[in-house]
PDB file of N, CA and C in Angstrom:
ATOM      1  N   MET A 621       6.943  -0.570  25.002  1.00 50.00           N
ATOM      2  CA  MET A 621       7.612   0.656  24.866  1.00 50.00           C
ATOM      3  C   MET A 621       8.238   0.892  26.152  1.00 50.00           C
ATOM      4  N   LEU A 622       7.487   0.790  27.299  1.00 51.00           N
ATOM      5  CA  LEU A 622       8.015   1.073  28.511  1.00 51.00           C
ATOM      6  C   LEU A 622       9.145   0.286  28.912  1.00 51.00           C
ATOM      7  N   ARG A 623       9.402  -0.872  28.318  1.00 54.00           N
ATOM      8  CA  ARG A 623      10.568  -1.626  28.575  1.00 54.00           C
ATOM      9  C   ARG A 623      11.415  -1.495  27.321  1.00 54.00           C
ATOM     10  N   THR A 624      11.924  -0.271  27.057  1.00 54.00           N
ATOM     11  CA  THR A 624      12.742  -0.021  25.916  1.00 54.00           C
ATOM     12  C   THR A 624      13.946  -0.836  25.960  1.00 54.00           C
ATOM     13  N   PRO A 625      14.359  -1.428  24.844  1.00 53.00           N
ATOM     14  CA  PRO A 625      15.647  -2.295  24.909  1.00 53.00           C
ATOM     15  C   PRO A 625      16.772  -1.388  25.318  1.00 53.00           C
ATOM     16  N   ALA A 626      17.797  -2.217  25.712  1.00 48.00           N
ATOM     17  CA  ALA A 626      18.947  -1.426  26.271  1.00 48.00           C
ATOM     18  C   ALA A 626      19.516  -0.603  25.225  1.00 48.00           C
ATOM     19  N   ASP A 627      19.428  -0.906  23.905  1.00 64.00           N
ATOM     20  CA  ASP A 627      20.159  -0.238  22.973  1.00 64.00           C
ATOM     21  C   ASP A 627      19.231   1.016  22.492  1.00 64.00           C
ATOM     22  N   GLY A 628      18.126   1.123  22.950  1.00 85.00           N
ATOM     23  CA  GLY A 628      17.215   2.328  22.659  1.00 85.00           C
ATOM     24  C   GLY A 628      16.744   2.387  21.210  1.00 85.00           C
ATOM     25  N   THR A 629      16.545   1.250  20.596  1.00 89.00           N
ATOM     26  CA  THR A 629      16.183   1.288  19.246  1.00 89.00           C
ATOM     27  C   THR A 629      14.813   1.998  18.894  1.00 89.00           C
ATOM     28  N   ARG A 630      13.903   1.770  19.856  1.00 90.00           N
ATOM     29  CA  ARG A 630      12.536   2.482  19.530  1.00 90.00           C
ATOM     30  C   ARG A 630      12.707   3.973  19.719  1.00 90.00           C
ATOM     31  N   LEU A 631      13.456   4.391  20.792  1.00 88.00           N
ATOM     32  CA  LEU A 631      13.665   5.760  21.017  1.00 88.00           C
ATOM     33  C   LEU A 631      14.396   6.401  19.770  1.00 88.00           C
ATOM     34  N   ARG A 632      15.340   5.783  19.194  1.00 91.00           N
ATOM     35  CA  ARG A 632      16.060   6.242  18.104  1.00 91.00           C
ATOM     36  C   ARG A 632      15.062   6.394  16.973  1.00 91.00           C
ATOM     37  N   ILE A 633      14.100   5.335  16.722  1.00 94.00           N
ATOM     38  CA  ILE A 633      13.122   5.513  15.651  1.00 94.00           C
ATOM     39  C   ILE A 633      12.277   6.737  15.871  1.00 94.00           C
ATOM     40  N   LEU A 634      11.846   6.922  17.099  1.00 92.00           N
ATOM     41  CA  LEU A 634      10.986   8.133  17.419  1.00 92.00           C
ATOM     42  C   LEU A 634      11.700   9.403  17.245  1.00 92.00           C
ATOM     43  N   ALA A 635      13.018   9.343  17.577  1.00 92.00           N
ATOM     44  CA  ALA A 635      13.902  10.554  17.398  1.00 92.00           C
ATOM     45  C   ALA A 635      13.919  10.979  15.892  1.00 92.00           C
ATOM     46  N   TRP A 636      14.328   9.835  15.166  1.00 94.00           N
ATOM     47  CA  TRP A 636      14.548  10.059  13.752  1.00 94.00           C
ATOM     48  C   TRP A 636      13.311  10.607  13.104  1.00 94.00           C
ATOM     49  N   LEU A 637      12.192  10.030  13.440  1.00 94.00           N
ATOM     50  CA  LEU A 637      10.976  10.506  12.844  1.00 94.00           C
ATOM     51  C   LEU A 637      10.539  11.813  13.283  1.00 94.00           C
ATOM     52  N   GLY A 638      11.217  12.576  14.352  1.00 93.00           N
ATOM     53  CA  GLY A 638      10.984  13.777  14.762  1.00 93.00           C
ATOM     54  C   GLY A 638      11.860  14.899  13.912  1.00 93.00           C
ATOM     55  N   GLU A 639      12.841  14.471  13.223  1.00 94.00           N
ATOM     56  CA  GLU A 639      13.694  15.339  12.403  1.00 94.00           C
ATOM     57  C   GLU A 639      12.742  15.830  11.215  1.00 94.00           C
ATOM     58  N   PRO A 640      12.948  17.164  11.083  1.00 92.00           N
ATOM     59  CA  PRO A 640      11.981  17.918  10.080  1.00 92.00           C
ATOM     60  C   PRO A 640      11.721  17.046   8.814  1.00 92.00           C
ATOM     61  N   ASP A 641      12.747  16.772   8.087  1.00 88.00           N
ATOM     62  CA  ASP A 641      12.651  16.179   6.716  1.00 88.00           C
ATOM     63  C   ASP A 641      11.855  14.858   6.972  1.00 88.00           C
ATOM     64  N   THR A 642      12.413  14.074   7.887  1.00 91.00           N
ATOM     65  CA  THR A 642      11.817  12.809   8.110  1.00 91.00           C
ATOM     66  C   THR A 642      10.264  12.909   8.621  1.00 91.00           C
ATOM     67  N   ALA A 643      10.105  13.780   9.521  1.00 89.00           N
ATOM     68  CA  ALA A 643       8.711  13.954   9.903  1.00 89.00           C
ATOM     69  C   ALA A 643       7.695  14.212   8.894  1.00 89.00           C
ATOM     70  N   GLU A 644       8.149  15.045   7.928  1.00 88.00           N
ATOM     71  CA  GLU A 644       7.302  15.401   6.756  1.00 88.00           C
ATOM     72  C   GLU A 644       6.945  14.202   5.862  1.00 88.00           C
ATOM     73  N   ARG A 645       7.984  13.452   5.508  1.00 92.00           N
ATOM     74  CA  ARG A 645       7.748  12.304   4.563  1.00 92.00           C
ATOM     75  C   ARG A 645       7.387  11.024   5.209  1.00 92.00           C
ATOM     76  N   GLY A 646       7.776  10.823   6.433  1.00 94.00           N
ATOM     77  CA  GLY A 646       7.638   9.515   7.148  1.00 94.00           C
ATOM     78  C   GLY A 646       8.674   8.526   6.666  1.00 94.00           C
ATOM     79  N   LEU A 647       8.622   7.382   7.207  1.00 95.00           N
ATOM     80  CA  LEU A 647       9.566   6.367   7.054  1.00 95.00           C
ATOM     81  C   LEU A 647       8.782   5.048   6.676  1.00 95.00           C
ATOM     82  N   THR A 648       9.442   4.227   5.822  1.00 96.00           N
ATOM     83  CA  THR A 648       8.980   2.911   5.535  1.00 96.00           C
ATOM     84  C   THR A 648       9.855   1.942   6.412  1.00 96.00           C
ATOM     85  N   ALA A 649       9.383   0.677   6.561  1.00 96.00           N
ATOM     86  CA  ALA A 649      10.023  -0.314   7.296  1.00 96.00           C
ATOM     87  C   ALA A 649      11.493  -0.524   6.557  1.00 96.00           C
ATOM     88  N   ASP A 650      11.555  -0.416   5.291  1.00 97.00           N
ATOM     89  CA  ASP A 650      12.886  -0.561   4.735  1.00 97.00           C
ATOM     90  C   ASP A 650      13.770   0.554   5.040  1.00 97.00           C
ATOM     91  N   ASP A 651      13.167   1.793   5.184  1.00 96.00           N
ATOM     92  CA  ASP A 651      14.105   2.989   5.591  1.00 96.00           C
ATOM     93  C   ASP A 651      14.749   2.737   7.037  1.00 96.00           C
ATOM     94  N   VAL A 652      13.813   2.310   7.872  1.00 96.00           N
ATOM     95  CA  VAL A 652      14.330   1.896   9.193  1.00 96.00           C
ATOM     96  C   VAL A 652      15.223   0.859   9.240  1.00 96.00           C
ATOM     97  N   ALA A 653      15.010  -0.203   8.501  1.00 97.00           N
ATOM     98  CA  ALA A 653      16.073  -1.306   8.480  1.00 97.00           C
ATOM     99  C   ALA A 653      17.321  -0.879   8.032  1.00 97.00           C
ATOM    100  N   ALA A 654      17.351  -0.100   6.974  1.00 97.00           N
ATOM    101  CA  ALA A 654      18.629   0.345   6.268  1.00 97.00           C
ATOM    102  C   ALA A 654      19.388   1.323   7.333  1.00 97.00           C
ATOM    103  N   ARG A 655      18.617   2.190   7.935  1.00 94.00           N
ATOM    104  CA  ARG A 655      19.145   3.138   8.838  1.00 94.00           C
ATOM    105  C   ARG A 655      19.883   2.442  10.168  1.00 94.00           C
ATOM    106  N   LEU A 656      19.064   1.420  10.613  1.00 93.00           N
ATOM    107  CA  LEU A 656      19.499   0.777  11.810  1.00 93.00           C
ATOM    108  C   LEU A 656      20.442  -0.540  11.549  1.00 93.00           C
ATOM    109  N   GLY A 657      20.489  -0.925  10.342  1.00 94.00           N
ATOM    110  CA  GLY A 657      21.368  -2.057  10.003  1.00 94.00           C
ATOM    111  C   GLY A 657      20.756  -3.319  10.512  1.00 94.00           C
ATOM    112  N   VAL A 658      19.388  -3.399  10.419  1.00 94.00           N
ATOM    113  CA  VAL A 658      18.718  -4.648  10.936  1.00 94.00           C
ATOM    114  C   VAL A 658      17.888  -5.202   9.747  1.00 94.00           C
ATOM    115  N   PRO A 659      17.548  -6.473   9.898  1.00 96.00           N
ATOM    116  CA  PRO A 659      16.542  -7.049   8.928  1.00 96.00           C
ATOM    117  C   PRO A 659      15.324  -6.275   8.940  1.00 96.00           C
ATOM    118  N   ARG A 660      14.589  -6.317   7.803  1.00 96.00           N
ATOM    119  CA  ARG A 660      13.268  -5.736   7.636  1.00 96.00           C
ATOM    120  C   ARG A 660      12.336  -6.206   8.695  1.00 96.00           C
ATOM    121  N   PRO A 661      12.164  -7.571   8.917  1.00 95.00           N
ATOM    122  CA  PRO A 661      11.258  -8.040   9.980  1.00 95.00           C
ATOM    123  C   PRO A 661      11.575  -7.498  11.339  1.00 95.00           C
ATOM    124  N   THR A 662      12.685  -7.193  11.808  1.00 94.00           N
ATOM    125  CA  THR A 662      13.009  -6.649  12.976  1.00 94.00           C
ATOM    126  C   THR A 662      12.489  -5.175  13.016  1.00 94.00           C
ATOM    127  N   ALA A 663      12.817  -4.445  11.882  1.00 95.00           N
ATOM    128  CA  ALA A 663      12.263  -3.028  11.874  1.00 95.00           C
ATOM    129  C   ALA A 663      10.775  -3.056  11.930  1.00 95.00           C
ATOM    130  N   LEU A 664      10.140  -3.975  11.313  1.00 94.00           N
ATOM    131  CA  LEU A 664       8.600  -4.072  11.261  1.00 94.00           C
ATOM    132  C   LEU A 664       8.120  -4.244  12.732  1.00 94.00           C
ATOM    133  N   THR A 665       8.843  -5.141  13.397  1.00 93.00           N
ATOM    134  CA  THR A 665       8.408  -5.348  14.781  1.00 93.00           C
ATOM    135  C   THR A 665       8.426  -4.137  15.589  1.00 93.00           C
ATOM    136  N   HIS A 666       9.512  -3.298  15.600  1.00 93.00           N
ATOM    137  CA  HIS A 666       9.636  -2.055  16.330  1.00 93.00           C
ATOM    138  C   HIS A 666       8.481  -1.112  15.875  1.00 93.00           C
ATOM    139  N   LEU A 667       8.303  -0.981  14.478  1.00 94.00           N
ATOM    140  CA  LEU A 667       7.288  -0.092  14.028  1.00 94.00           C
ATOM    141  C   LEU A 667       5.960  -0.503  14.470  1.00 94.00           C
ATOM    142  N   ARG A 668       5.622  -1.719  14.463  1.00 93.00           N
ATOM    143  CA  ARG A 668       4.228  -2.309  14.857  1.00 93.00           C
ATOM    144  C   ARG A 668       4.002  -2.080  16.292  1.00 93.00           C
ATOM    145  N   LEU A 669       5.041  -2.244  17.120  1.00 92.00           N
ATOM    146  CA  LEU A 669       4.908  -2.032  18.489  1.00 92.00           C
ATOM    147  C   LEU A 669       4.578  -0.527  18.820  1.00 92.00           C
ATOM    148  N   LEU A 670       5.358   0.274  18.202  1.00 93.00           N
ATOM    149  CA  LEU A 670       5.040   1.720  18.319  1.00 93.00           C
ATOM    150  C   LEU A 670       3.714   2.135  17.939  1.00 93.00           C
ATOM    151  N   THR A 671       3.349   1.535  16.767  1.00 94.00           N
ATOM    152  CA  THR A 671       2.000   1.785  16.199  1.00 94.00           C
ATOM    153  C   THR A 671       0.862   1.241  17.204  1.00 94.00           C
ATOM    154  N   SER A 672       1.030   0.069  17.740  1.00 92.00           N
ATOM    155  CA  SER A 672       0.030  -0.410  18.750  1.00 92.00           C
ATOM    156  C   SER A 672      -0.064   0.408  19.901  1.00 92.00           C
ATOM    157  N   LEU A 673       0.935   1.104  20.213  1.00 89.00           N
ATOM    158  CA  LEU A 673       0.936   1.933  21.532  1.00 89.00           C
ATOM    159  C   LEU A 673       0.375   3.345  21.109  1.00 89.00           C
ATOM    160  N   GLY A 674       0.158   3.511  19.871  1.00 92.00           N
ATOM    161  CA  GLY A 674      -0.453   4.821  19.361  1.00 92.00           C
ATOM    162  C   GLY A 674       0.546   5.950  19.121  1.00 92.00           C
ATOM    163  N   LEU A 675       1.838   5.501  19.159  1.00 93.00           N
ATOM    164  CA  LEU A 675       2.861   6.667  18.997  1.00 93.00           C
ATOM    165  C   LEU A 675       3.188   6.959  17.467  1.00 93.00           C
ATOM    166  N   LEU A 676       2.911   5.953  16.591  1.00 95.00           N
ATOM    167  CA  LEU A 676       3.097   6.079  15.152  1.00 95.00           C
ATOM    168  C   LEU A 676       1.706   5.810  14.440  1.00 95.00           C
ATOM    169  N   HIS A 677       1.646   6.386  13.350  1.00 94.00           N
ATOM    170  CA  HIS A 677       0.477   6.300  12.412  1.00 94.00           C
ATOM    171  C   HIS A 677       1.045   5.898  11.112  1.00 94.00           C
ATOM    172  N   PRO A 678       0.607   4.676  10.512  1.00 94.00           N
ATOM    173  CA  PRO A 678       1.104   4.288   9.134  1.00 94.00           C
ATOM    174  C   PRO A 678      -0.075   4.886   8.195  1.00 94.00           C
ATOM    175  N   THR A 679       0.566   5.347   7.088  1.00 92.00           N
ATOM    176  CA  THR A 679      -0.206   5.998   6.032  1.00 92.00           C
ATOM    177  C   THR A 679       0.150   5.359   4.729  1.00 92.00           C
ATOM    178  N   GLY A 680      -0.726   5.505   3.792  1.00 87.00           N
ATOM    179  CA  GLY A 680      -0.268   5.070   2.452  1.00 87.00           C
ATOM    180  C   GLY A 680      -0.707   3.732   2.059  1.00 87.00           C
ATOM    181  N   GLN A 681       0.000   3.025   1.149  1.00 78.00           N
ATOM    182  CA  GLN A 681      -0.442   1.721   0.767  1.00 78.00           C
ATOM    183  C   GLN A 681      -0.113   0.605   1.944  1.00 78.00           C
ATOM    184  N   ASP A 682      -1.031  -0.376   1.886  1.00 74.00           N
ATOM    185  CA  ASP A 682      -0.913  -1.332   2.919  1.00 74.00           C
ATOM    186  C   ASP A 682       0.449  -2.202   2.859  1.00 74.00           C
ATOM    187  N   ASP A 683       0.895  -2.422   1.592  1.00 80.00           N
ATOM    188  CA  ASP A 683       2.118  -3.221   1.487  1.00 80.00           C
ATOM    189  C   ASP A 683       3.380  -2.405   1.829  1.00 80.00           C
ATOM    190  N   THR A 684       3.418  -1.088   1.702  1.00 87.00           N
ATOM    191  CA  THR A 684       4.508  -0.286   2.135  1.00 87.00           C
ATOM    192  C   THR A 684       4.087   1.060   2.734  1.00 87.00           C
ATOM    193  N   PRO A 685       3.555   0.861   3.882  1.00 94.00           N
ATOM    194  CA  PRO A 685       3.107   2.144   4.615  1.00 94.00           C
ATOM    195  C   PRO A 685       4.237   3.067   5.063  1.00 94.00           C
ATOM    196  N   ARG A 686       4.016   4.269   5.055  1.00 96.00           N
ATOM    197  CA  ARG A 686       4.921   5.159   5.697  1.00 96.00           C
ATOM    198  C   ARG A 686       4.500   5.624   7.116  1.00 96.00           C
ATOM    199  N   TYR A 687       5.444   5.536   8.010  1.00 96.00           N
ATOM    200  CA  TYR A 687       5.121   5.768   9.503  1.00 96.00           C
ATOM    201  C   TYR A 687       5.528   7.184   9.827  1.00 96.00           C
ATOM    202  N   ARG A 688       4.603   7.729  10.644  1.00 95.00           N
ATOM    203  CA  ARG A 688       4.812   9.100  11.091  1.00 95.00           C
ATOM    204  C   ARG A 688       4.426   9.202  12.604  1.00 95.00           C
ATOM    205  N   ARG A 689       5.077  10.036  13.362  1.00 94.00           N
ATOM    206  CA  ARG A 689       4.890  10.083  14.825  1.00 94.00           C
ATOM    207  C   ARG A 689       3.462  10.737  14.946  1.00 94.00           C
ATOM    208  N   ASP A 690       2.810  10.383  16.136  1.00 93.00           N
ATOM    209  CA  ASP A 690       1.592  11.028  16.593  1.00 93.00           C
ATOM    210  C   ASP A 690       2.033  12.047  17.768  1.00 93.00           C
ATOM    211  N   GLU A 691       2.226  13.231  17.459  1.00 92.00           N
ATOM    212  CA  GLU A 691       2.766  14.204  18.262  1.00 92.00           C
ATOM    213  C   GLU A 691       1.921  14.390  19.488  1.00 92.00           C
ATOM    214  N   ILE A 692       0.519  14.320  19.334  1.00 92.00           N
ATOM    215  CA  ILE A 692      -0.347  14.496  20.518  1.00 92.00           C
ATOM    216  C   ILE A 692      -0.196  13.255  21.560  1.00 92.00           C
ATOM    217  N   ARG A 693      -0.123  12.157  21.054  1.00 92.00           N
ATOM    218  CA  ARG A 693       0.116  10.862  21.823  1.00 92.00           C
ATOM    219  C   ARG A 693       1.589  10.937  22.500  1.00 92.00           C
ATOM    220  N   LEU A 694       2.419  11.355  21.792  1.00 87.00           N
ATOM    221  CA  LEU A 694       3.873  11.410  22.327  1.00 87.00           C
ATOM    222  C   LEU A 694       3.841  12.470  23.556  1.00 87.00           C
ATOM    223  N   ALA A 695       3.069  13.640  23.285  1.00 89.00           N
ATOM    224  CA  ALA A 695       3.013  14.532  24.349  1.00 89.00           C
ATOM    225  C   ALA A 695       2.395  14.036  25.637  1.00 89.00           C
ATOM    226  N   GLU A 696       1.350  13.222  25.372  1.00 88.00           N
ATOM    227  CA  GLU A 696       0.559  12.556  26.637  1.00 88.00           C
ATOM    228  C   GLU A 696       1.588  11.638  27.372  1.00 88.00           C
ATOM    229  N   VAL A 697       2.299  10.845  26.609  1.00 83.00           N
ATOM    230  CA  VAL A 697       3.216  10.013  27.220  1.00 83.00           C
ATOM    231  C   VAL A 697       4.341  10.660  27.937  1.00 83.00           C
ATOM    232  N   THR A 698       4.834  11.725  27.268  1.00 79.00           N
ATOM    233  CA  THR A 698       5.787  12.506  27.871  1.00 79.00           C
ATOM    234  C   THR A 698       5.336  13.039  29.253  1.00 79.00           C
ATOM    235  N   GLN A 699       4.066  13.609  29.277  1.00 84.00           N
ATOM    236  CA  GLN A 699       3.555  14.085  30.553  1.00 84.00           C
ATOM    237  C   GLN A 699       3.454  13.066  31.682  1.00 84.00           C
ATOM    238  N   LEU A 700       3.069  11.892  31.282  1.00 80.00           N
ATOM    239  CA  LEU A 700       3.069  10.800  32.215  1.00 80.00           C
ATOM    240  C   LEU A 700       4.404  10.565  32.967  1.00 80.00           C
ATOM    241  N   PHE A 701       5.491  10.606  32.147  1.00 76.00           N
ATOM    242  CA  PHE A 701       6.785  10.404  32.725  1.00 76.00           C
ATOM    243  C   PHE A 701       7.245  11.613  33.472  1.00 76.00           C
ATOM    244  N   GLU A 702       6.970  12.746  33.093  1.00 80.00           N
ATOM    245  CA  GLU A 702       7.308  13.916  33.745  1.00 80.00           C
ATOM    246  C   GLU A 702       6.761  13.997  35.124  1.00 80.00           C
ATOM    247  N   LYS A 703       5.438  13.419  35.239  1.00 79.00           N
ATOM    248  CA  LYS A 703       4.690  13.416  36.517  1.00 79.00           C
ATOM    249  C   LYS A 703       5.223  12.365  37.395  1.00 79.00           C
ATOM    250  N   GLY A 704       6.112  11.502  36.985  1.00 72.00           N
ATOM    251  CA  GLY A 704       6.681  10.390  37.673  1.00 72.00           C
ATOM    252  C   GLY A 704       5.947   9.270  37.772  1.00 72.00           C
ATOM    253  N   TRP A 705       5.232   8.975  36.759  1.00 61.00           N
ATOM    254  CA  TRP A 705       4.510   7.757  36.543  1.00 61.00           C
ATOM    255  C   TRP A 705       5.276   6.442  36.516  1.00 61.00           C
TER     256      TRP A 705
END
């Protein structure tokens, strides 16, 4: 996450998940793939990385989880960057 790709894909996913309607329902890997115009495995790679960093939480069925932001963890990471980490 700290080495965000030049195109900002992960930041775009986090921003999209912060939109009110999207935040409430969450996103599947298929949603992300369609929105970004990338293959599903690419979307899953980004979602899994964000999940492993604790920034997203998958919920629902294991085969098609819906991802939501962890607002507490995002606030912690934001604080680190604001302090100049």
